[in-house]
PDB file of C-alpha atoms in Angstrom:
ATOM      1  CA  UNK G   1    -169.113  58.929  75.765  1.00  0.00           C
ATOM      2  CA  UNK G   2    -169.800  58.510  72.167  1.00  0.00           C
ATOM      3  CA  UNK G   3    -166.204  58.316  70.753  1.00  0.00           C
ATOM      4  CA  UNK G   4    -165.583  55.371  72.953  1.00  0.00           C
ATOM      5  CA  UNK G   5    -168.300  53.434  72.476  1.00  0.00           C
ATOM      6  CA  UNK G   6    -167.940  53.775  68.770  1.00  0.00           C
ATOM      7  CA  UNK G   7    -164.358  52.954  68.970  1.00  0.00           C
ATOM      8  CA  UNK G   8    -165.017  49.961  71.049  1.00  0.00           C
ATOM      9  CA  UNK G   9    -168.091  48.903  68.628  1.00  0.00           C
ATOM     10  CA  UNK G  10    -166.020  49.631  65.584  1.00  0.00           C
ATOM     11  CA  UNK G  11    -163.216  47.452  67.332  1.00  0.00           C
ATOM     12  CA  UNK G  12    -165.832  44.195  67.585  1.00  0.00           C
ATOM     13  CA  UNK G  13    -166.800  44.731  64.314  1.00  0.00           C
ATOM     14  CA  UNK G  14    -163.987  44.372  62.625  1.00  0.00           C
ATOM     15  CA  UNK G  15    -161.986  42.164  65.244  1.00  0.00           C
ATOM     16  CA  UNK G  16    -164.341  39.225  66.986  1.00  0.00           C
ATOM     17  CA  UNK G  17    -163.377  36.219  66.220  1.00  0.00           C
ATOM     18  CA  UNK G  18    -167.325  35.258  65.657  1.00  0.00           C
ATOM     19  CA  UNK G  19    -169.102  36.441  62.697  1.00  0.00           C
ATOM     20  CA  UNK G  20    -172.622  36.976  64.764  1.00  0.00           C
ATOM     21  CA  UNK G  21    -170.587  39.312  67.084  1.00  0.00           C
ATOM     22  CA  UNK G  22    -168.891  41.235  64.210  1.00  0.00           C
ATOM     23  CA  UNK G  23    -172.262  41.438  62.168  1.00  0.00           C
ATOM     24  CA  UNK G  24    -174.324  42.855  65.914  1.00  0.00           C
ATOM     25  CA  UNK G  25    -172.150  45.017  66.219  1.00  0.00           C
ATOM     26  CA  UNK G  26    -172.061  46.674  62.743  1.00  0.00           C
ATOM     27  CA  UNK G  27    -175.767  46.862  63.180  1.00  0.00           C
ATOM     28  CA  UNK G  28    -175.483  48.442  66.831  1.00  0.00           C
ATOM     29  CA  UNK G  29    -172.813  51.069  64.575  1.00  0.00           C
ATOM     30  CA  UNK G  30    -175.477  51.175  62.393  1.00  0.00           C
ATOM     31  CA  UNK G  31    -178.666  52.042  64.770  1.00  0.00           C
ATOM     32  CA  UNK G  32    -176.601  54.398  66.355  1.00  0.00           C
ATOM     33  CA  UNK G  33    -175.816  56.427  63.684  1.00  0.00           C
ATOM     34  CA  UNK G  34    -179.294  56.759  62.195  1.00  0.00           C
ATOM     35  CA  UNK G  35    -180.899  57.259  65.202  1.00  0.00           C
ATOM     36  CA  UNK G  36    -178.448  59.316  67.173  1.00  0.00           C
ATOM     37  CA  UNK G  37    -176.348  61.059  63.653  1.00  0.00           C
ATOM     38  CA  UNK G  38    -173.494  61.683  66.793  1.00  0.00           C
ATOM     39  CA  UNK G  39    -171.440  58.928  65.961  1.00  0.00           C
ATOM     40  CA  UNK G  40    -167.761  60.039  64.582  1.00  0.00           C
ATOM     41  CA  UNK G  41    -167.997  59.776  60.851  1.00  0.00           C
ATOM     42  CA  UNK G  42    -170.969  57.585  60.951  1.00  0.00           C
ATOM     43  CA  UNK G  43    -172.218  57.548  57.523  1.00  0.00           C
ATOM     44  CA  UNK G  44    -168.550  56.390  56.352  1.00  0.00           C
ATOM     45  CA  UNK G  45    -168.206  54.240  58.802  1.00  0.00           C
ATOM     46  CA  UNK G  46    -171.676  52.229  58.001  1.00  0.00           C
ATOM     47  CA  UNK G  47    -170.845  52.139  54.291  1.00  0.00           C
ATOM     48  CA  UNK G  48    -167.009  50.584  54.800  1.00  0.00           C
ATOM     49  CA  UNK G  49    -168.351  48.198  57.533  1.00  0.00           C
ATOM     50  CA  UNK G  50    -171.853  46.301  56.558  1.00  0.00           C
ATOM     51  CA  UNK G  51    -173.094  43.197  56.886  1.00  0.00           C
ATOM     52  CA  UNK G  52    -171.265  41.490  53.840  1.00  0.00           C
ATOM     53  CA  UNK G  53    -168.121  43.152  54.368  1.00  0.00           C
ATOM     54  CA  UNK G  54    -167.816  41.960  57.628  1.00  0.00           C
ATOM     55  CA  UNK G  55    -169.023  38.578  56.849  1.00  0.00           C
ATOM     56  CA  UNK G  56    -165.674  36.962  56.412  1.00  0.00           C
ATOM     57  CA  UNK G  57    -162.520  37.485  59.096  1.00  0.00           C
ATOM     58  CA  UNK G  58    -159.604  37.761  56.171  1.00  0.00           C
ATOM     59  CA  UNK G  59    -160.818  40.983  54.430  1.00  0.00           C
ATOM     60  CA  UNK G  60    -162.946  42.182  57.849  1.00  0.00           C
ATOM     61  CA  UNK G  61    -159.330  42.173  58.999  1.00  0.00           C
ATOM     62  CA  UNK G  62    -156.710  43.056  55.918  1.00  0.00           C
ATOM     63  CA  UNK G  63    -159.103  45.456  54.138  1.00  0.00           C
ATOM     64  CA  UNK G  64    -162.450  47.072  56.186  1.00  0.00           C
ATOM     65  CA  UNK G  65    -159.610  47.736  59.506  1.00  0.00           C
ATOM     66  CA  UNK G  66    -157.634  50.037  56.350  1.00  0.00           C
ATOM     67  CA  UNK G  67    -160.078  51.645  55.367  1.00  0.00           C
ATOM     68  CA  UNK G  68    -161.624  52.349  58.847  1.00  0.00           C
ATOM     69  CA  UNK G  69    -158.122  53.707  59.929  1.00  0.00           C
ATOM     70  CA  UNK G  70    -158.376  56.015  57.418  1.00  0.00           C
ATOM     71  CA  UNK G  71    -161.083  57.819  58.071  1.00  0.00           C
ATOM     72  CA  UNK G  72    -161.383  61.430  59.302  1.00  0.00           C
ATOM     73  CA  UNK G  73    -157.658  61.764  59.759  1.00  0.00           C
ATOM     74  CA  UNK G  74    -156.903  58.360  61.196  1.00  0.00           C
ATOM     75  CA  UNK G  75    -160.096  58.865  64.184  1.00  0.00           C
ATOM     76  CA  UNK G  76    -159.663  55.215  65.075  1.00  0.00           C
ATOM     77  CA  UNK G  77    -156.675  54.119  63.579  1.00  0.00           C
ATOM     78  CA  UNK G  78    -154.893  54.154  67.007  1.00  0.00           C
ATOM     79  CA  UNK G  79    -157.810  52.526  68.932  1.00  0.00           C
ATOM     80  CA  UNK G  80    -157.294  49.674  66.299  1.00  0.00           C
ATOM     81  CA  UNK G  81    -154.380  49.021  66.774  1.00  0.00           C
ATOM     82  CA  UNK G  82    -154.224  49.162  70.452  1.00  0.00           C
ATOM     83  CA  UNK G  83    -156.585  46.617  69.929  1.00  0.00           C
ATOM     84  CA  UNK G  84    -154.570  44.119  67.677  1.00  0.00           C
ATOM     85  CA  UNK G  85    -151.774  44.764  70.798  1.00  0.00           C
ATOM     86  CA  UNK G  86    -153.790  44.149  73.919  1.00  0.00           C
ATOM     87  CA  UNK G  87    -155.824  41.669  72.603  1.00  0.00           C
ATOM     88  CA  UNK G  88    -155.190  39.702  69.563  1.00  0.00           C
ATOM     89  CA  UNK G  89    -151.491  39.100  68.890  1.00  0.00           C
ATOM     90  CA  UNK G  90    -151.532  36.634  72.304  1.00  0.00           C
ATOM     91  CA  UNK G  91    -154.972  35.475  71.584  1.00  0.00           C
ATOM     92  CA  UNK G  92    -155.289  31.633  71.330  1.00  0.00           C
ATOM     93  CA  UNK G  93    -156.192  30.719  67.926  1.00  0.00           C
ATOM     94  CA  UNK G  94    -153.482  31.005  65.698  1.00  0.00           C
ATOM     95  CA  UNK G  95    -154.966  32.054  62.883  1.00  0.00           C
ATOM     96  CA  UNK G  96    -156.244  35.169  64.736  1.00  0.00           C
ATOM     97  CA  UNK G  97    -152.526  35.666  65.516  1.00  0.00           C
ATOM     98  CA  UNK G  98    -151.157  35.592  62.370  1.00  0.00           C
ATOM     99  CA  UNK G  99    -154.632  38.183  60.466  1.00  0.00           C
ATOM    100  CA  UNK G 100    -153.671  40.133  63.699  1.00  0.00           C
ATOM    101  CA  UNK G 101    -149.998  40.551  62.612  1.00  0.00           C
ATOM    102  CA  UNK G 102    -150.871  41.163  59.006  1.00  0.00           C
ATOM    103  CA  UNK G 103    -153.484  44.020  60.125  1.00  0.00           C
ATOM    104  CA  UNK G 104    -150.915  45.857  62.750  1.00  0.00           C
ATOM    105  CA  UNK G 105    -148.565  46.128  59.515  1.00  0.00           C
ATOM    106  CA  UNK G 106    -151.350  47.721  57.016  1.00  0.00           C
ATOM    107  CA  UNK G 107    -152.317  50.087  59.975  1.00  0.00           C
ATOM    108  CA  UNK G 108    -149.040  50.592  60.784  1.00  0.00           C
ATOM    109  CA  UNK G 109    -147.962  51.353  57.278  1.00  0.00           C
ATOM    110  CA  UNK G 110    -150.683  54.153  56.483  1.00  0.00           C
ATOM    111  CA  UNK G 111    -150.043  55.906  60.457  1.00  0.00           C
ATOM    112  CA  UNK G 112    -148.226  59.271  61.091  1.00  0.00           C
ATOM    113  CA  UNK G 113    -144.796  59.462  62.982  1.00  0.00           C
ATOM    114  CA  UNK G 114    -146.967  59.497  65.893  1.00  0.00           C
ATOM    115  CA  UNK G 115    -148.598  55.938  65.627  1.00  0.00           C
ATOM    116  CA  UNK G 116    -145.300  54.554  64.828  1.00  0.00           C
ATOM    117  CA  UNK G 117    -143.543  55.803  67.895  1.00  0.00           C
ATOM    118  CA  UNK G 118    -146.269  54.860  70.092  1.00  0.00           C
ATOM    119  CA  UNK G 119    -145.282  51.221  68.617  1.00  0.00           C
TER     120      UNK G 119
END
C-alpha cells in the first residue's frame, strides 16, 4: 500500500489548493519516510518537496511537480498527471485551471512515448 499512499500524499502536496494542506502533507511524506525508510525515493522526495518549497502554489506547481516527475524514472510522473486530469483542469477557481494547464505541459514535455499516448 505504500506506493499509493505516497503517490496520493505527494499529489496533495504539490496540488491543494490550500497551503496548510500542501505543507501537512509534505510533513506526513516526511514522517513517513524517516520513520518507515519504505517510501519510493523518500529521501529525494523530502528534499524537492519541503516546507518552503511548497509554500507558494506557482512554483509548488511549475517547478517541485518537474522535478518530482522526474524522479526514479518518472515513479509518479503519471500519477501527477492523472491528477491535473481528474481533478484540476475542471476545478472551480480559475487560476487553479490555468497552473493546472501549465503543469500538464512541463510533465507532459519531460514523459516517455508512453505518457504521451496515454494523453
Amino acid at each position: 500500500h505504500v506506493p499509493q499512499i505516497a503517490s496520493a500524499l505527494i499529489q496533495v502536496a504539490v496540488f491543494d489548493r490550500e497551503i496548510n494542506c500542501r505543507r501537512a502533507a509534505a510533513a506526513a511524506v516526511q514522517e513517513h519516510v524517516g520513520r518507515q525508510g519504505t517510501f519510493p525515493n523518500g529521501i529525494d522526495v523530502v528534499t524537492v518537496a519541503d516546507y518552503w518549497t511548497l509554500s507558494a502554489r506557482r512554483p509548488a506547481y511549475l517547478v517541485v511537480a518537474p522535478q518530482l516527475a522526474a524522479l526514479g524514472g518518472g515513479t509518479y510522473r503519471l500519477d501527477l498527471i492523472n491528477h491535473l486530469v481528474d481533478r484540476k483542469l475542471a476545478h472551480q477557481d480559475v487560476q487553479i485551471r490555468i497552473l493546472a494547464g501549465q503543469a500538464l505541459a512541463k510533465l507532459a514535455a519531460g514523459a516517455s512515448g508512453d505518457v504521451a499516448v496515454h494523453l
